[in-house]
Short mmCIF file of C-alpha atoms and ligand atoms in Angstrom, two decimals:
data_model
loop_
_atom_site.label_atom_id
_atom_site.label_comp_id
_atom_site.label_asym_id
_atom_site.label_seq_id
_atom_site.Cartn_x
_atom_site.Cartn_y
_atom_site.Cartn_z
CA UNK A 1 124.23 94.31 130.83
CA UNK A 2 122.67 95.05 133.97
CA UNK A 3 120.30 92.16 135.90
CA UNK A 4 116.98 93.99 134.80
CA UNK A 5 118.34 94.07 131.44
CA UNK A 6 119.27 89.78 131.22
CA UNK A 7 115.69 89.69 132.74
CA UNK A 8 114.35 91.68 129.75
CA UNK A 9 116.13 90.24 127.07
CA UNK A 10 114.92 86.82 128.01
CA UNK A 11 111.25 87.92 128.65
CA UNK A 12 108.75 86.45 126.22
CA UNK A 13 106.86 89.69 124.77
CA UNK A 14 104.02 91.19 122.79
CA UNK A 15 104.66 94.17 120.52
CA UNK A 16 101.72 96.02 118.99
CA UNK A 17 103.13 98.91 117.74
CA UNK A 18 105.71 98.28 115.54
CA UNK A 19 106.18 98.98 111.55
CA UNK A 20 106.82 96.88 109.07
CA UNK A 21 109.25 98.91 106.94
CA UNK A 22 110.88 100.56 109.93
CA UNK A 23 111.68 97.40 111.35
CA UNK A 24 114.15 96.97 108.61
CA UNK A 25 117.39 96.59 110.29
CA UNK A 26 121.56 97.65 108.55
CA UNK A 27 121.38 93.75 108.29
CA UNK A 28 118.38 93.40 106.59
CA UNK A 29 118.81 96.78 104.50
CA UNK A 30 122.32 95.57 103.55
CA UNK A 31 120.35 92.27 101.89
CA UNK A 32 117.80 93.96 99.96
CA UNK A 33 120.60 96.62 98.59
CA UNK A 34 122.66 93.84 97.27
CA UNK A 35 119.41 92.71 95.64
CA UNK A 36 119.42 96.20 94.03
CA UNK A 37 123.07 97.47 92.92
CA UNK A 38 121.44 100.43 91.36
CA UNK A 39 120.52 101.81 94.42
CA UNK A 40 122.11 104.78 96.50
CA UNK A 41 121.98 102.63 99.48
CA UNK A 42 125.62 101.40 100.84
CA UNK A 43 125.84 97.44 101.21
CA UNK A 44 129.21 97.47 103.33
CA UNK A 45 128.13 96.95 106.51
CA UNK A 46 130.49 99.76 108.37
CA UNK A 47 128.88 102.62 105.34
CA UNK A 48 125.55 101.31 106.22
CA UNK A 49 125.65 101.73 110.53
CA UNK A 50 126.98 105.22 109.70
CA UNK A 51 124.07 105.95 107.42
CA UNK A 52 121.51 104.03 110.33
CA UNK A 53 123.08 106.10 112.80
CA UNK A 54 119.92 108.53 113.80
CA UNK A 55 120.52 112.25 113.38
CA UNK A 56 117.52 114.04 113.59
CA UNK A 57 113.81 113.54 111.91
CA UNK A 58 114.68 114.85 108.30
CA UNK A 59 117.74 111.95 108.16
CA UNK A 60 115.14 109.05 109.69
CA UNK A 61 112.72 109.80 106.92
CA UNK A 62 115.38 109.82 104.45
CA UNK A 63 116.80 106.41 106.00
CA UNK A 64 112.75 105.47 105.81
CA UNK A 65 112.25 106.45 102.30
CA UNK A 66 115.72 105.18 100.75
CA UNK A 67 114.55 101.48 102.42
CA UNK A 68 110.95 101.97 101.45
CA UNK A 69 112.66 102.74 97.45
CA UNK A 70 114.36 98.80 98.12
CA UNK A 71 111.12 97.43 98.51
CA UNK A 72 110.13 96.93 94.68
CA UNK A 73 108.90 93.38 93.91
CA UNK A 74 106.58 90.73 96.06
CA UNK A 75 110.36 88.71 96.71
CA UNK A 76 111.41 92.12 98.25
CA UNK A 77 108.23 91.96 100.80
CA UNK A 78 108.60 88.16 101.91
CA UNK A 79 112.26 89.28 102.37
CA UNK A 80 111.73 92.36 104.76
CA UNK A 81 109.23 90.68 106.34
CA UNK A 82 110.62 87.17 107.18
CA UNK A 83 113.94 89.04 108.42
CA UNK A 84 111.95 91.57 110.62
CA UNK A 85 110.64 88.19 112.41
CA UNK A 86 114.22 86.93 112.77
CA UNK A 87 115.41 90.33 114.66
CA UNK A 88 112.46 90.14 116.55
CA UNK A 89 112.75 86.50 117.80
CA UNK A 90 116.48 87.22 119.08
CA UNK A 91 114.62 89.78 121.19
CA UNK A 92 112.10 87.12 122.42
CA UNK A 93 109.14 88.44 121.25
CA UNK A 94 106.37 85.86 120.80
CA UNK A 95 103.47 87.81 118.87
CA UNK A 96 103.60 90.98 116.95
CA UNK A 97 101.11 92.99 115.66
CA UNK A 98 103.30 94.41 112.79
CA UNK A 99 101.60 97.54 110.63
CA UNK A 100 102.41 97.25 107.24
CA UNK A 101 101.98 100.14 104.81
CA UNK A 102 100.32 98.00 101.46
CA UNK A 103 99.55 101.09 99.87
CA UNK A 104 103.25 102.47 99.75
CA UNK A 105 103.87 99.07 97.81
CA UNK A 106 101.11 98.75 95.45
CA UNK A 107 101.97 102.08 94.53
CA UNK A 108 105.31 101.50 93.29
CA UNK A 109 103.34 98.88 91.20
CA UNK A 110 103.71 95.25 93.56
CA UNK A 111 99.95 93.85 92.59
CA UNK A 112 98.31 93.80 95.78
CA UNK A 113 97.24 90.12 95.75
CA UNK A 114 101.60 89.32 95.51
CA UNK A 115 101.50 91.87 98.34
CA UNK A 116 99.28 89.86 100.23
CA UNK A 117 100.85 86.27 99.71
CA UNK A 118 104.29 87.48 100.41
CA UNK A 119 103.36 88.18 103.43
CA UNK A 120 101.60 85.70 104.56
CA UNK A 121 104.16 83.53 103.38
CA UNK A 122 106.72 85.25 105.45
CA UNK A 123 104.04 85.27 108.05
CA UNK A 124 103.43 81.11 108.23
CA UNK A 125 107.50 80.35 107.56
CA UNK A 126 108.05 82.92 110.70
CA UNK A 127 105.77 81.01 112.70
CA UNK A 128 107.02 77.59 112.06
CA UNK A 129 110.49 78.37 111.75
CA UNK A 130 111.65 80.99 114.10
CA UNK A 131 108.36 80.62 116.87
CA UNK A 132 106.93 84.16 116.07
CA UNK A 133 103.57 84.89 115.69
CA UNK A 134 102.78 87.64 113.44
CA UNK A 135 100.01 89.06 112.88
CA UNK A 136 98.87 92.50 110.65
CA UNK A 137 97.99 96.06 111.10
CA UNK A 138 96.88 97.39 107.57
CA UNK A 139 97.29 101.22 108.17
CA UNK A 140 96.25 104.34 106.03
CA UNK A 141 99.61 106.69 105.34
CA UNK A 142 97.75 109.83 106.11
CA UNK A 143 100.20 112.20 104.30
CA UNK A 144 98.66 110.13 101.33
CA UNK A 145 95.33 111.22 101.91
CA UNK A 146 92.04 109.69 100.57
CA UNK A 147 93.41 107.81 97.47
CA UNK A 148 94.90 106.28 100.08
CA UNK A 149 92.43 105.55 102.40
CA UNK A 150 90.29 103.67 99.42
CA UNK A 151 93.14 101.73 98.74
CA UNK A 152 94.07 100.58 101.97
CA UNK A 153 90.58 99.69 102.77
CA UNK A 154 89.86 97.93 99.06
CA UNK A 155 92.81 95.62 99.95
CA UNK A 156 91.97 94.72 103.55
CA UNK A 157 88.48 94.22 102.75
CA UNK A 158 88.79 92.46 99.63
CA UNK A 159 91.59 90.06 100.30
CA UNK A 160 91.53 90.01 104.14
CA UNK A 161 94.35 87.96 104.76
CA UNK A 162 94.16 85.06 107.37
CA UNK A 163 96.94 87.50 109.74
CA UNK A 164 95.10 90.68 109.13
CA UNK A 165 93.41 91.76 112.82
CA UNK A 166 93.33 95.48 112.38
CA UNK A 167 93.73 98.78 110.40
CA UNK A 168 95.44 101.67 111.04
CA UNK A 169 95.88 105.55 110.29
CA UNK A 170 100.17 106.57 110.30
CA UNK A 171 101.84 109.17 108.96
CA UNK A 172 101.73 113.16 110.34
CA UNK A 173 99.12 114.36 112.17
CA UNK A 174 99.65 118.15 111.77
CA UNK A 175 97.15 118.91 108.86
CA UNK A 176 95.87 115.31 108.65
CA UNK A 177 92.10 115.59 110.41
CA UNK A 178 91.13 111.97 111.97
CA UNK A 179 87.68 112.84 110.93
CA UNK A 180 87.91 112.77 107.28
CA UNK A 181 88.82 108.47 107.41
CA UNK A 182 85.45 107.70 109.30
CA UNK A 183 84.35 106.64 105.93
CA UNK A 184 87.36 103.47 105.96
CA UNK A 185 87.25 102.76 109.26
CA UNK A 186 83.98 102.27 108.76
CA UNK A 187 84.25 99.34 106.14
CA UNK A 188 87.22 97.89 108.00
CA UNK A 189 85.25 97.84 111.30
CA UNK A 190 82.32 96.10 108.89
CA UNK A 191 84.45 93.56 108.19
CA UNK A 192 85.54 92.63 111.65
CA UNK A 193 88.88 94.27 112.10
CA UNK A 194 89.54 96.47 114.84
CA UNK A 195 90.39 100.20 114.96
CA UNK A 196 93.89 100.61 115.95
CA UNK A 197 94.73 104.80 114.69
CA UNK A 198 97.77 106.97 115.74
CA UNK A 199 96.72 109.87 117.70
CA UNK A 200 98.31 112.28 119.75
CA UNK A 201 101.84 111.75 118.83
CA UNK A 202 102.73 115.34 118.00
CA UNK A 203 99.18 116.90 118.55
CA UNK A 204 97.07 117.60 121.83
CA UNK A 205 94.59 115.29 123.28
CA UNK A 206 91.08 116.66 120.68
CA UNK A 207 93.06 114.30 117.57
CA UNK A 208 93.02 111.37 120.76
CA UNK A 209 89.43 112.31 121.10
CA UNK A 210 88.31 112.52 117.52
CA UNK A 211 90.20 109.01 116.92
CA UNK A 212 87.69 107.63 119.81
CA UNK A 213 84.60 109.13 118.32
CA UNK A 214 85.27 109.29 114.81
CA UNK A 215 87.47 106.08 114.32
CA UNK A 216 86.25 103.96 117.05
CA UNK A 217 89.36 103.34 118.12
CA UNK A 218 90.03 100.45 120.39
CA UNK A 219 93.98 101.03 121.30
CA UNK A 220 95.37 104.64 120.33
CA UNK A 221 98.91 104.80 118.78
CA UNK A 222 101.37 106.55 121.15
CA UNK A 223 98.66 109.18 122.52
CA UNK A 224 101.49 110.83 124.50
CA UNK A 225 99.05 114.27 124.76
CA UNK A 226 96.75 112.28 126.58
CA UNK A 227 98.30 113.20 129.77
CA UNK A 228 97.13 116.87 128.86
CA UNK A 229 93.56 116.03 129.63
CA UNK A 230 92.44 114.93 132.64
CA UNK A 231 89.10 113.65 131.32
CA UNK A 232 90.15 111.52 128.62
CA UNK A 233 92.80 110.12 130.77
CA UNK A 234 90.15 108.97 132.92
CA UNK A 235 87.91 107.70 129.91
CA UNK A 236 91.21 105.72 128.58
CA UNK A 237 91.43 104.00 132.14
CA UNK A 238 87.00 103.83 132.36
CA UNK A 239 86.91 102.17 129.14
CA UNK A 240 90.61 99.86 129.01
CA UNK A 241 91.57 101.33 125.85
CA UNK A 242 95.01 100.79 125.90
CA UNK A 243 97.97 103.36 125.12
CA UNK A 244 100.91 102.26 122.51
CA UNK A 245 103.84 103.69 124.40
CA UNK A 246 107.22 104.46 122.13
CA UNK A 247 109.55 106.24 124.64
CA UNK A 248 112.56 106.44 122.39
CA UNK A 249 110.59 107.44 119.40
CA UNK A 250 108.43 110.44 121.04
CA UNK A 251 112.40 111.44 121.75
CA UNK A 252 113.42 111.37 118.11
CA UNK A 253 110.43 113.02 117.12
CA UNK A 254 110.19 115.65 119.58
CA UNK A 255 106.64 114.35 120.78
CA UNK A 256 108.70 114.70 124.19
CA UNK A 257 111.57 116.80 124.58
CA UNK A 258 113.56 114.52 127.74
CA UNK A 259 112.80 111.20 127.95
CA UNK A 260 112.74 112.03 131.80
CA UNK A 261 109.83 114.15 131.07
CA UNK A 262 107.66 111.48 129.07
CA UNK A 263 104.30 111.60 130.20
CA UNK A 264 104.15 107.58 130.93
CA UNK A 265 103.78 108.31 134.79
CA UNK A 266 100.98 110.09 134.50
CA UNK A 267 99.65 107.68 131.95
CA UNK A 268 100.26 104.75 134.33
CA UNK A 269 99.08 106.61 137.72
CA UNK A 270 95.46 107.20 136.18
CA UNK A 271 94.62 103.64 135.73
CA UNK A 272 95.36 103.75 131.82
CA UNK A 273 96.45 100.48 130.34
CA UNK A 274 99.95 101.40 129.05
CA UNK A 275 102.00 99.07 126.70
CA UNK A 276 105.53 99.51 125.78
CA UNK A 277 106.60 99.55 122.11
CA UNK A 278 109.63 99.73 119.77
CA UNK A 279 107.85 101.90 116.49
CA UNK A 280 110.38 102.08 113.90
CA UNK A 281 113.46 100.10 116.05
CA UNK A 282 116.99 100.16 113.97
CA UNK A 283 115.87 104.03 112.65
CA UNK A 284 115.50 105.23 115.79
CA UNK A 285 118.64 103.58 117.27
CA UNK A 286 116.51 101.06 119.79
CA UNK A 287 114.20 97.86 120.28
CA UNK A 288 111.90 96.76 121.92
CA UNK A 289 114.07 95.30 124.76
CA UNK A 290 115.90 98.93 124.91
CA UNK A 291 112.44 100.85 125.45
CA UNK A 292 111.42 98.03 128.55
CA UNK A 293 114.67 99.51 129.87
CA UNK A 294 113.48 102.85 129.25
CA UNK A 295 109.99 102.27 130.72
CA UNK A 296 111.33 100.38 133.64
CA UNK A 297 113.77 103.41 134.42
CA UNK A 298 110.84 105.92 134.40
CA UNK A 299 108.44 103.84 136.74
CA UNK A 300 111.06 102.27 138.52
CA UNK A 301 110.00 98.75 138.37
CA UNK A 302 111.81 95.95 139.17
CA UNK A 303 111.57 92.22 137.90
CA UNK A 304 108.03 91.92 138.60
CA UNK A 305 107.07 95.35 137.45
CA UNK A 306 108.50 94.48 133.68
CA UNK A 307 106.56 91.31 133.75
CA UNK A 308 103.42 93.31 134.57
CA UNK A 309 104.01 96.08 131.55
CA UNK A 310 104.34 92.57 129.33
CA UNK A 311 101.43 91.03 130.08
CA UNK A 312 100.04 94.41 129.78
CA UNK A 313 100.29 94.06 125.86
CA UNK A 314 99.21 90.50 125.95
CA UNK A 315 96.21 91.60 127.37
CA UNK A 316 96.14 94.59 125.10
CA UNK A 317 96.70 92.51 121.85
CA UNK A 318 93.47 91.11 119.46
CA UNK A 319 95.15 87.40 119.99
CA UNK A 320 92.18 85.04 120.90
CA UNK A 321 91.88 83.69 124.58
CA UNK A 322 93.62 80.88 124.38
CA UNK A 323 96.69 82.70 122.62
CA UNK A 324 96.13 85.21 125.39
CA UNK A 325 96.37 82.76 128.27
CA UNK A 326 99.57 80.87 127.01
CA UNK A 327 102.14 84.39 126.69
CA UNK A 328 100.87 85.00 130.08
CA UNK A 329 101.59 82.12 131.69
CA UNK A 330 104.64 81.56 129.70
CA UNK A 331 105.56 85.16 131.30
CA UNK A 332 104.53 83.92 134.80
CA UNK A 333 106.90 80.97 134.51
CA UNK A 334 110.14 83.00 133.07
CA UNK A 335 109.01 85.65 135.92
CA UNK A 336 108.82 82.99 138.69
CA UNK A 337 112.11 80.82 138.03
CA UNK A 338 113.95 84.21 137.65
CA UNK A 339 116.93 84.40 139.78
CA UNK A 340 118.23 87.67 139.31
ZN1 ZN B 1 103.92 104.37 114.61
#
């Protein structure tokens, strides 16, 4: 492990892009298998790193939809959930903003009010217990269209949970118009969440635009085609609407073709508040810590640098002030008694 690396590892971070059934790691996988024999999933650990091992898109959404298949009852949900907070403390994260899918579950027929408690049970044991602050991201699977979009909007306006702060809009954007969930954001703006909607992953900068106008969007999910348009960089940077940065999934997903050619430079050299993020970590072979190491290799920071891109998503995040001003000073301290 290089010096940078220790330094990262040890670094007390924010994570606002991050899902909640793509942070299912072999381990965790591996537990919720053995709580269904039935499924196709392999339990033994060596089967399991072999079938985690990333290949190409079409094997990460098989990987995605085999786990999502092992999440079939509210003890299921408190599970995933509690255990994503345990890989995520080892990594030193503080507060995460984790988007959860609740749609996917009530689907498969998990009432959404169990939904909702097992999560916020996870939620309040994962704050107490392992000193992670998690907080939610109800997003819209777009592929799922409007049925969908009701649905995810009835349950975070209805039940609101106490760690809800935002919704979302996931899934592919190719054939998925931002436009057409104006309607939900709408009702979830209404009711005081905020408007956090992928955009510009694997289309050009108009879907980044539409999720401004249309959406009200107040952070944009990856928005790697930003960098395409000069303008909207600039309005990004006017306006501090942050960018959620995934390096190592625009890789696997071909949003960027060499990680050496990521537009996060660019993003970074026009002002634009840019925060570094994990996605969908064990599927795409990385975490959080991994993509600092990424981002700190493409703007060559040092020490200091890192500490800046963390406090970057501290200041990014919807924690409250006084939240706010804690992780930053707690990242000023770990930053100033550094001896690397
Ligand atoms: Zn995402």
């Amino acid at each position: 492990m290089s010096v940078l690396d220790s330094f990262i590892a040890g670094l007390p971070k924010a994570e606002l892009h991050v899902h909640h059934v793509g942070s299912a790691s072999p381990r965790i996988v591996a537990e919720l298998a053995a709580r269904h024999p039935d499924s196709p999933v392999p339990t033994d650990p060596e089967a399991l790193a072999d079938f985690f091992t990333f290949r190409d898109f079409a094997h990460f959404i098989e990987v995605y939809l085999s786990v999502v298949d092992l999440i079939r009852d509210a003890e299921d949900v408190r599970l995933l959930t509690y255990e994503v907070a345990r890989d995520m403390a080892r990594q030193n994260i503080r507060y995460a903003e984790l988007t959860v899918t609740p749609y996917s579950s009530t689907k498969r027929g998990i009432p959404d009010a169990a939904f909702v408690e097992a999560i916020e049970d996870a939620r309040k044991a994962a704050e107490s217990e392992l000193g992670v602050t998690l907080r939610w991201c109800f997003d819209i699977p777009g592929e799922a269209g409007l049925e969908a979009a009701e649905e995810t909007a009835r349950i975070a306006c209805d039940l609101k949970p106490e760690g809800l702060v935002s919704f979302g809009l996931g899934g592919p954007e190719i054939g998925v118009p931002r436009p057409q969930f104006k309607p939900y954001f709408d009702r979830a703006l209404a009711a005081g969440l905020h408007s956090v909607p992928h955009a510009g992953e694997t289309t050009g900068p108009q879907t980044i635009w539409d999720a401004l106008t249309h959406l009200r969007a107040e952070r944009i999910g990856h928005g790697t085609s930003a960098t395409r348009d000069p303008k909207l960089l600039a309005h990004l940077a006017e306006h501090r609407i942050p960018l959620e940065v995934c390096p190592t999934s625009n890789l696997a997903t071909r949003a960027v073709t060499d990680l050496d050619r990521h537009p996060i430079k660019e993003m970074v050299a026009a002002g634009v508040l840019v925060t570094i993020n994990s996605d969908d970590p064990p599927m795409f072979g990385t975490d959080l810590n991994t993509e600092y190491a990424v981002a700190a290799r493409l703007l060559e920071l040092d020490a200091h640098g890192v500490a800046a891109l963390a406090k970057n998503a501290v200041e990014a995040s919807f924690m409250d002030a006084v939240g706010k001003a804690a992780l930053t000073a707690e990242i000023d301290a770990y930053t100033a008694a550094w001896r690397g």
